[in-house]
CSV table of C-alpha atoms and ligand atoms in Angstrom, one decimal:
chain,number,residue,atom,x,y,z
A,1,UNK,CA,-0.1,-0.2,-0.1
A,2,UNK,CA,2.8,2.3,0.8
A,3,UNK,CA,4.6,1.6,-2.6
A,4,UNK,CA,1.6,2.1,-4.5
A,5,UNK,CA,0.8,5.3,-2.7
A,6,UNK,CA,4.3,6.4,-3.6
A,7,UNK,CA,3.7,5.8,-7.1
A,8,UNK,CA,0.6,8.1,-7.0
A,9,UNK,CA,2.3,10.6,-4.8
A,10,UNK,CA,1.1,13.5,-6.5
A,11,UNK,CA,-2.7,12.7,-5.6
A,12,UNK,CA,-4.2,13.4,-2.2
A,13,UNK,CA,-4.9,10.5,0.0
A,14,UNK,CA,-8.8,11.1,-0.2
A,15,UNK,CA,-8.7,11.2,-3.9
A,16,UNK,CA,-6.5,7.9,-3.8
A,17,UNK,CA,-8.9,6.2,-1.7
A,18,UNK,CA,-12.0,7.2,-4.0
A,19,UNK,CA,-10.3,6.1,-7.2
A,20,UNK,CA,-9.4,2.6,-5.4
A,21,UNK,CA,-13.0,2.0,-4.6
A,22,UNK,CA,-14.4,3.7,-7.9
A,23,UNK,CA,-12.1,1.0,-9.7
A,24,UNK,CA,-13.3,-2.0,-7.8
A,25,UNK,CA,-16.8,-0.9,-8.3
A,26,UNK,CA,-16.4,-0.5,-11.9
A,27,UNK,CA,-14.8,-3.9,-12.3
A,28,UNK,CA,-17.5,-5.4,-10.3
A,29,UNK,CA,-20.2,-4.2,-12.6
A,30,UNK,CA,-18.6,-5.2,-15.7
A,31,UNK,CA,-17.9,-8.6,-14.2
A,32,UNK,CA,-21.5,-8.9,-13.3
A,33,UNK,CA,-22.7,-8.3,-17.1
A,34,UNK,CA,-20.3,-11.1,-18.1
A,35,UNK,CA,-21.4,-13.4,-15.6
A,36,UNK,CA,-24.7,-12.9,-15.6
A,37,UNK,CA,-24.8,-13.2,-19.7
A,38,UNK,CA,-23.1,-16.6,-19.5
A,39,UNK,CA,-25.3,-17.8,-16.8
A,40,UNK,CA,-28.7,-16.9,-18.7
A,41,UNK,CA,-27.1,-18.5,-22.0
A,42,UNK,CA,-26.2,-21.6,-20.2
A,43,UNK,CA,-29.3,-22.3,-18.2
A,44,UNK,CA,-32.0,-19.9,-19.9
A,45,UNK,CA,-33.1,-18.7,-16.7
A,46,UNK,CA,-33.0,-15.2,-15.5
A,47,UNK,CA,-29.9,-14.5,-13.2
A,48,UNK,CA,-31.2,-11.3,-11.8
A,49,UNK,CA,-34.2,-10.7,-9.6
A,50,UNK,CA,-35.8,-7.5,-8.7
A,51,UNK,CA,-35.5,-8.0,-5.1
A,52,UNK,CA,-31.8,-9.6,-5.3
A,53,UNK,CA,-29.0,-6.8,-5.1
A,54,UNK,CA,-25.6,-8.4,-5.9
A,55,UNK,CA,-23.4,-5.3,-5.9
A,56,UNK,CA,-23.5,-2.5,-3.2
A,57,UNK,CA,-21.4,0.5,-3.1
A,58,UNK,CA,-21.6,2.0,0.3
A,59,UNK,CA,-19.9,5.4,1.2
A,60,UNK,CA,-20.2,6.2,4.6
A,61,UNK,CA,-19.7,10.2,5.1
A,62,UNK,CA,-18.7,9.5,8.7
A,63,UNK,CA,-15.7,7.2,7.8
A,64,UNK,CA,-14.5,9.7,5.1
A,65,UNK,CA,-14.2,9.1,1.2
A,66,UNK,CA,-13.4,5.4,1.4
A,67,UNK,CA,-16.3,3.4,-0.1
A,68,UNK,CA,-17.1,-0.4,0.4
A,69,UNK,CA,-18.0,-2.6,-2.5
A,70,UNK,CA,-20.1,-5.7,-1.6
A,71,UNK,CA,-21.1,-8.6,-3.9
A,72,UNK,CA,-23.5,-10.3,-1.8
A,73,UNK,CA,-22.6,-10.2,1.8
A,74,UNK,CA,-18.6,-10.5,1.0
A,75,UNK,CA,-16.7,-7.0,0.7
A,76,UNK,CA,-14.2,-6.8,-2.2
A,77,UNK,CA,-11.7,-4.4,-1.1
A,78,UNK,CA,-9.2,-5.5,-4.0
A,79,UNK,CA,-9.3,-3.9,-7.4
A,80,UNK,CA,-8.0,-7.3,-8.7
A,81,UNK,CA,-10.0,-8.1,-11.6
A,82,UNK,CA,-9.7,-11.9,-11.4
A,83,UNK,CA,-10.6,-11.9,-7.7
A,84,UNK,CA,-13.7,-9.5,-8.1
A,85,UNK,CA,-14.9,-12.0,-11.3
A,86,UNK,CA,-14.7,-15.0,-9.0
A,87,UNK,CA,-16.6,-13.2,-5.9
A,88,UNK,CA,-19.5,-12.1,-8.7
A,89,UNK,CA,-19.6,-15.7,-10.2
A,90,UNK,CA,-20.1,-17.1,-6.8
A,91,UNK,CA,-22.8,-14.7,-6.0
A,92,UNK,CA,-24.6,-15.6,-9.5
A,93,UNK,CA,-24.1,-19.2,-9.1
A,94,UNK,CA,-26.0,-19.0,-5.4
A,95,UNK,CA,-28.6,-17.0,-6.9
A,96,UNK,CA,-29.5,-19.4,-9.7
A,97,UNK,CA,-29.2,-22.2,-7.2
A,98,UNK,CA,-31.5,-20.5,-4.6
A,99,UNK,CA,-34.0,-19.0,-7.0
A,100,UNK,CA,-34.3,-21.4,-9.6
A,101,UNK,CA,-33.1,-24.7,-8.2
A,102,UNK,CA,-30.4,-24.8,-11.1
A,103,UNK,CA,-26.8,-26.0,-10.5
A,104,UNK,CA,-24.8,-23.7,-12.9
A,105,UNK,CA,-22.3,-24.3,-14.2
A,106,UNK,CA,-21.8,-28.0,-14.6
A,107,UNK,CA,-19.0,-30.3,-16.3
A,108,UNK,CA,-20.3,-31.8,-19.3
A,109,UNK,CA,-17.3,-34.7,-18.4
A,110,UNK,CA,-18.6,-35.6,-15.0
A,111,UNK,CA,-21.9,-34.0,-14.6
A,112,UNK,CA,-21.4,-32.3,-11.5
A,113,UNK,CA,-21.5,-28.6,-10.4
A,114,UNK,CA,-18.2,-26.3,-10.7
A,115,UNK,CA,-16.7,-24.1,-8.5
A,116,UNK,CA,-14.8,-21.0,-8.8
A,117,UNK,CA,-10.7,-21.3,-8.9
A,118,UNK,CA,-7.9,-19.4,-9.8
A,119,UNK,CA,-5.4,-20.6,-12.5
A,120,UNK,CA,-2.5,-18.1,-13.7
A,121,UNK,CA,-4.2,-15.4,-12.2
A,122,UNK,CA,-7.3,-16.1,-14.3
A,123,UNK,CA,-10.7,-17.0,-12.6
A,124,UNK,CA,-11.8,-20.2,-13.9
A,125,UNK,CA,-14.6,-22.6,-13.0
A,126,UNK,CA,-13.1,-26.0,-11.7
A,127,UNK,CA,-14.5,-29.4,-11.4
A,128,UNK,CA,-13.6,-31.8,-8.5
A,129,UNK,CA,-14.2,-34.9,-10.8
A,130,UNK,CA,-11.7,-37.0,-12.6
A,131,UNK,CA,-8.0,-37.0,-11.0
A,132,UNK,CA,-7.6,-36.0,-7.5
A,133,UNK,CA,-6.7,-32.4,-8.3
A,134,UNK,CA,-9.6,-31.8,-10.3
A,135,UNK,CA,-9.5,-30.2,-13.4
A,136,UNK,CA,-10.1,-26.5,-15.0
A,137,UNK,CA,-13.1,-26.5,-17.2
A,138,UNK,CA,-13.1,-22.9,-18.5
A,139,UNK,CA,-12.3,-19.3,-17.9
A,140,UNK,CA,-15.4,-17.5,-16.2
A,141,UNK,CA,-15.1,-14.8,-18.8
A,142,UNK,CA,-15.8,-16.7,-21.8
A,143,UNK,CA,-13.6,-14.5,-23.9
A,144,UNK,CA,-10.6,-15.6,-22.0
A,145,UNK,CA,-8.8,-18.8,-22.8
A,146,UNK,CA,-7.3,-20.3,-19.6
B,201,ZN,ZN1,-15.3,-32.5,-14.6
C-alpha cells in the first residue's frame, strides 16, 4: 500500500482511496454483466431478480471518502479483476441455485457442479471430478482462454 501510494504521490490520500474504490466498483459491474450473460445463455433462466442485489457500493460520510464494495455479503476490497470476477461468479451461482434450483455451471464430462478457482491469475470454473486435483473446465469470462 505504501509503495503504491508512493507511485501516486501527487494524488491526495482522499482522492486515491476514492479512485481505488471506484475502480473496484467498476470492475464488479462489468464482471456482473459478463457472468449473468454467461449464466443466462447456459441455463435459460434469469440470473437477476428485482429483489436481489448483488453489488452494493457504500460510502459512509462519517468514515470519509473510502467506500466499500460488496458482492452479496462479501466485501471486496481489492481492485483485482480476477478476484472480483470470482466473487461475482459465486454470487450469481448462488442466486441461480437458490432462486431456480438450477445447478450452474455443470461439468459436461462428470455431470457435477463447478466451483470458482484461480489458474494463472485467471478466474476459472473448476471441477473436482476426474483426477484427485480435479480439472479446470473454462475461464469464467467466456472471452478468455485459460
Ligand atoms: Zn469434470
